[in-house]
Structures are given as structure tokens and as C-alpha cells.
């Protein structure tokens, strides 16, 4: 395998070094944890006991689960908890665009920077889904990694039946969440210019 696949050479050519690889792995890992805990958070927030049933959250993709959480938030009174959940959902939608660009994107390398491109267009081929890309600069990866960790921590806390959602919506959490929403929204944007950094 080593002589045929040349994995080390391919990684070098893509710019997939140890630092970049570790941060990509963290983003993918945090995303998986978010997806897992989001279903459980929905059960807790809606005061469901899914034991012995097939819950309505079963077999839903992440977009649908985020939509279910948005629907739940829309029924709450205006306040910190509703604001937290709505902000979390906006950030999560952007975060999973980035995750999808990485996981389902074709890797390439431009000027030594790893790049993922999803739903590429060739000639006049029409695609159902929009094009997406993600430039895996080390500093960009670190910001996305930190933002996904914020989303993971909040959704994990919302799974706990003994923790009131109002206790999760602390000023510290809200500040981190607003920054995460901004970071993820910027880097998920198809028109993001990697030569301009505001962070």
C-alpha cells in the first residue's frame, strides 16, 4: 500500500500537514458530537421521553434537526433562552455548511493551502446543490474549530434535564456564541474572500 498509494506524498501535495490535519479532524469530530447531542437536546427541551418509541427526530439529517430546534425556539417567549437557541441555530447552519464542504468536498491545493470544493461545476452540468468551498488556512481552521467547540458545549448542556436552559444562556456563553455565529457565517459564505481577515 505504501508504495502504491504514496499517502505521505499526497498529503504533502495537498498541504495536509499535522497541524492542518489535526484541526480538520477536530472540526469533523465536534460536528459529529453536535449532531448526536442535538437530537437529545430536542428531547430534553420538548420534555419527551423517547423510550420504546421511534421519535420524530429519528433518521433526520442535521438540517432538519436544526429546523426542529428553530421551530421549538419560535414558540418560546422573547428572552435570553430564545435568543440563545436562535443564535445557536444560525451558527450551526453555517458550521454544517463548512463541515459539509470539508467532508464532501474535493480536496485541492492552491499556493500551498488546502482547499475543499463541493458540488463543482464542469462545463454546462447542472447541480441540484449550490457550490461551496472552504480554504483551510491554519488560522481559519482554528477559528472554525473554536466556534464548533462553542456550539458543542452549548448543545451538550441543553441535553441535561437537571440544567435549566436559562442557566446555559450566561453572558459568557452568549458572547462566545455571537462570535461563533459571526465566524462560521463568514467562512461558510461562498463569496468569502480568504485574503481578508477580520478576526
XYZ file of C-alpha atoms in Angstrom:
199
model
C 0.000 0.000 0.000
C 2.758 2.437 0.941
C 4.496 2.065 -2.426
C 1.292 2.326 -4.447
C -0.812 4.897 -2.575
C 2.011 7.251 -1.510
C -0.165 8.735 1.254
C 2.633 10.915 2.655
C 3.348 12.406 -0.767
C -0.358 13.076 -1.418
C -0.734 14.759 1.986
C 2.310 16.942 1.293
C 0.980 17.965 -2.111
C -2.394 18.878 -0.611
C -0.884 20.879 2.236
C -2.395 18.452 4.726
C 0.282 18.719 7.397
C -0.020 17.607 11.015
C -1.384 20.947 12.261
C -3.943 21.310 9.468
C -4.942 17.648 9.736
C -5.462 17.861 13.487
C -7.709 20.916 13.161
C -9.714 19.383 10.306
C -10.165 16.260 12.439
C -11.343 18.379 15.399
C -13.947 20.176 13.260
C -15.298 16.874 11.935
C -15.292 15.316 15.412
C -17.024 18.288 17.058
C -19.622 18.278 14.251
C -20.411 14.623 14.895
C -20.853 15.333 18.612
C -23.139 18.289 17.862
C -25.303 16.184 15.564
C -25.552 13.435 18.178
C -26.387 15.727 21.095
C -28.793 17.931 19.117
C -31.301 15.080 18.939
C -31.064 14.553 22.693
C -31.331 18.282 23.364
C -34.574 18.315 21.383
C -35.931 15.515 23.568
C -34.970 17.359 26.742
C -36.222 20.783 25.673
C -39.534 19.366 24.460
C -39.782 17.187 27.591
C -40.004 13.988 25.546
C -39.269 10.513 26.791
C -38.493 8.575 23.600
C -38.035 5.222 25.363
C -39.844 2.457 23.496
C -40.822 4.742 20.600
C -39.400 5.877 17.322
C -39.060 9.619 17.994
C -39.735 12.209 15.314
C -36.040 13.096 15.468
C -35.041 9.650 14.193
C -33.357 9.424 10.791
C -33.331 13.202 10.322
C -30.394 14.959 8.734
C -28.700 17.811 10.554
C -30.573 20.483 8.594
C -33.905 19.013 9.668
C -32.802 18.732 13.308
C -31.688 22.380 13.312
C -35.079 23.269 11.794
C -36.839 21.392 14.595
C -34.843 23.368 17.164
C -35.694 26.623 15.367
C -39.369 25.660 15.456
C -39.095 24.984 19.193
C -37.412 28.365 19.769
C -40.153 30.181 17.833
C -42.663 29.017 20.459
C -40.686 30.470 23.375
C -41.215 33.852 24.940
C -38.761 36.550 23.878
C -35.729 36.483 26.154
C -32.301 35.032 26.722
C -33.175 31.378 26.094
C -34.956 32.076 22.818
C -32.149 34.375 21.712
C -29.540 31.754 22.601
C -31.291 28.968 20.700
C -31.971 31.137 17.631
C -28.349 32.322 17.559
C -27.139 28.751 18.038
C -29.239 27.575 15.092
C -27.898 30.290 12.780
C -24.338 29.454 13.778
C -24.959 25.711 13.414
C -26.378 26.095 9.898
C -23.187 27.877 8.832
C -20.999 25.429 10.749
C -22.513 22.471 8.935
C -22.047 24.158 5.561
C -18.345 24.250 6.433
C -18.405 20.658 7.703
C -20.121 19.527 4.502
C -17.646 21.427 2.338
C -14.811 19.608 4.115
C -16.351 16.139 4.328
C -17.993 16.089 0.882
C -15.650 18.463 -0.931
C -12.969 17.548 -3.415
C -9.569 18.435 -1.952
C -7.051 20.525 -3.799
C -4.144 22.823 -3.070
C -3.598 26.392 -4.239
C -0.434 28.225 -3.224
C 0.247 25.629 -0.543
C -3.201 25.992 1.064
C -5.540 23.006 1.325
C -8.869 23.771 -0.342
C -12.137 21.797 -0.372
C -14.672 22.316 -3.182
C -18.157 20.798 -3.021
C -20.607 20.405 -5.908
C -18.130 21.602 -8.511
C -19.351 22.574 -11.945
C -17.879 21.044 -15.083
C -18.890 22.609 -18.333
C -22.662 23.043 -18.530
C -23.530 20.397 -15.910
C -26.394 21.479 -13.658
C -26.235 20.548 -9.978
C -29.123 20.420 -7.508
C -26.978 21.798 -4.679
C -25.007 25.026 -4.651
C -21.253 25.145 -4.988
C -19.358 25.520 -1.723
C -15.717 25.794 -0.843
C -13.514 26.105 2.203
C -9.945 27.384 2.332
C -8.176 25.503 5.118
C -5.720 28.149 6.299
C -4.393 27.256 9.758
C -5.844 30.382 11.383
C -9.214 29.879 9.666
C -9.312 26.259 10.793
C -8.556 27.319 14.341
C -11.386 29.860 14.384
C -13.851 27.328 12.978
C -12.622 24.704 15.476
C -13.149 27.107 18.388
C -16.598 28.103 17.104
C -17.688 24.476 16.734
C -16.498 23.798 20.287
C -18.803 26.602 21.489
C -21.761 25.035 19.663
C -20.891 21.610 21.047
C -20.655 22.850 24.635
C -23.992 24.659 24.491
C -25.929 21.803 22.877
C -24.404 19.313 25.312
C -25.596 21.428 28.244
C -29.080 21.575 26.743
C -29.309 17.772 26.871
C -29.166 17.776 30.670
C -32.532 17.535 32.347
C -31.170 18.962 35.598
C -29.855 22.160 33.965
C -32.421 24.832 33.111
C -31.837 26.411 29.688
C -31.740 29.824 31.370
C -28.650 28.665 33.282
C -26.945 27.863 29.967
C -27.636 31.325 28.499
C -24.972 33.090 30.563
C -23.392 36.363 29.362
C -20.135 34.468 28.766
C -21.885 31.807 26.677
C -23.827 34.404 24.695
C -20.685 36.405 23.910
C -18.901 33.268 22.692
C -21.981 32.217 20.707
C -22.302 35.581 18.942
C -18.639 35.392 17.940
C -19.094 31.780 16.775
C -22.092 32.810 14.649
C -20.043 35.593 13.056
C -17.011 33.373 12.389
C -18.998 30.488 10.948
C -21.233 32.756 8.887
C -18.216 34.408 7.313
C -16.342 31.223 6.456
C -19.468 29.411 5.218
C -20.188 32.221 2.774
C -19.423 31.149 -0.777
C -18.260 34.707 -1.542
C -15.878 34.877 1.421
C -12.537 36.360 0.410
C -9.723 34.429 2.133
C -7.341 37.371 1.641
C -9.449 39.471 4.039
C -9.451 38.511 7.696
C -11.391 40.445 10.310
C -10.511 38.228 13.280
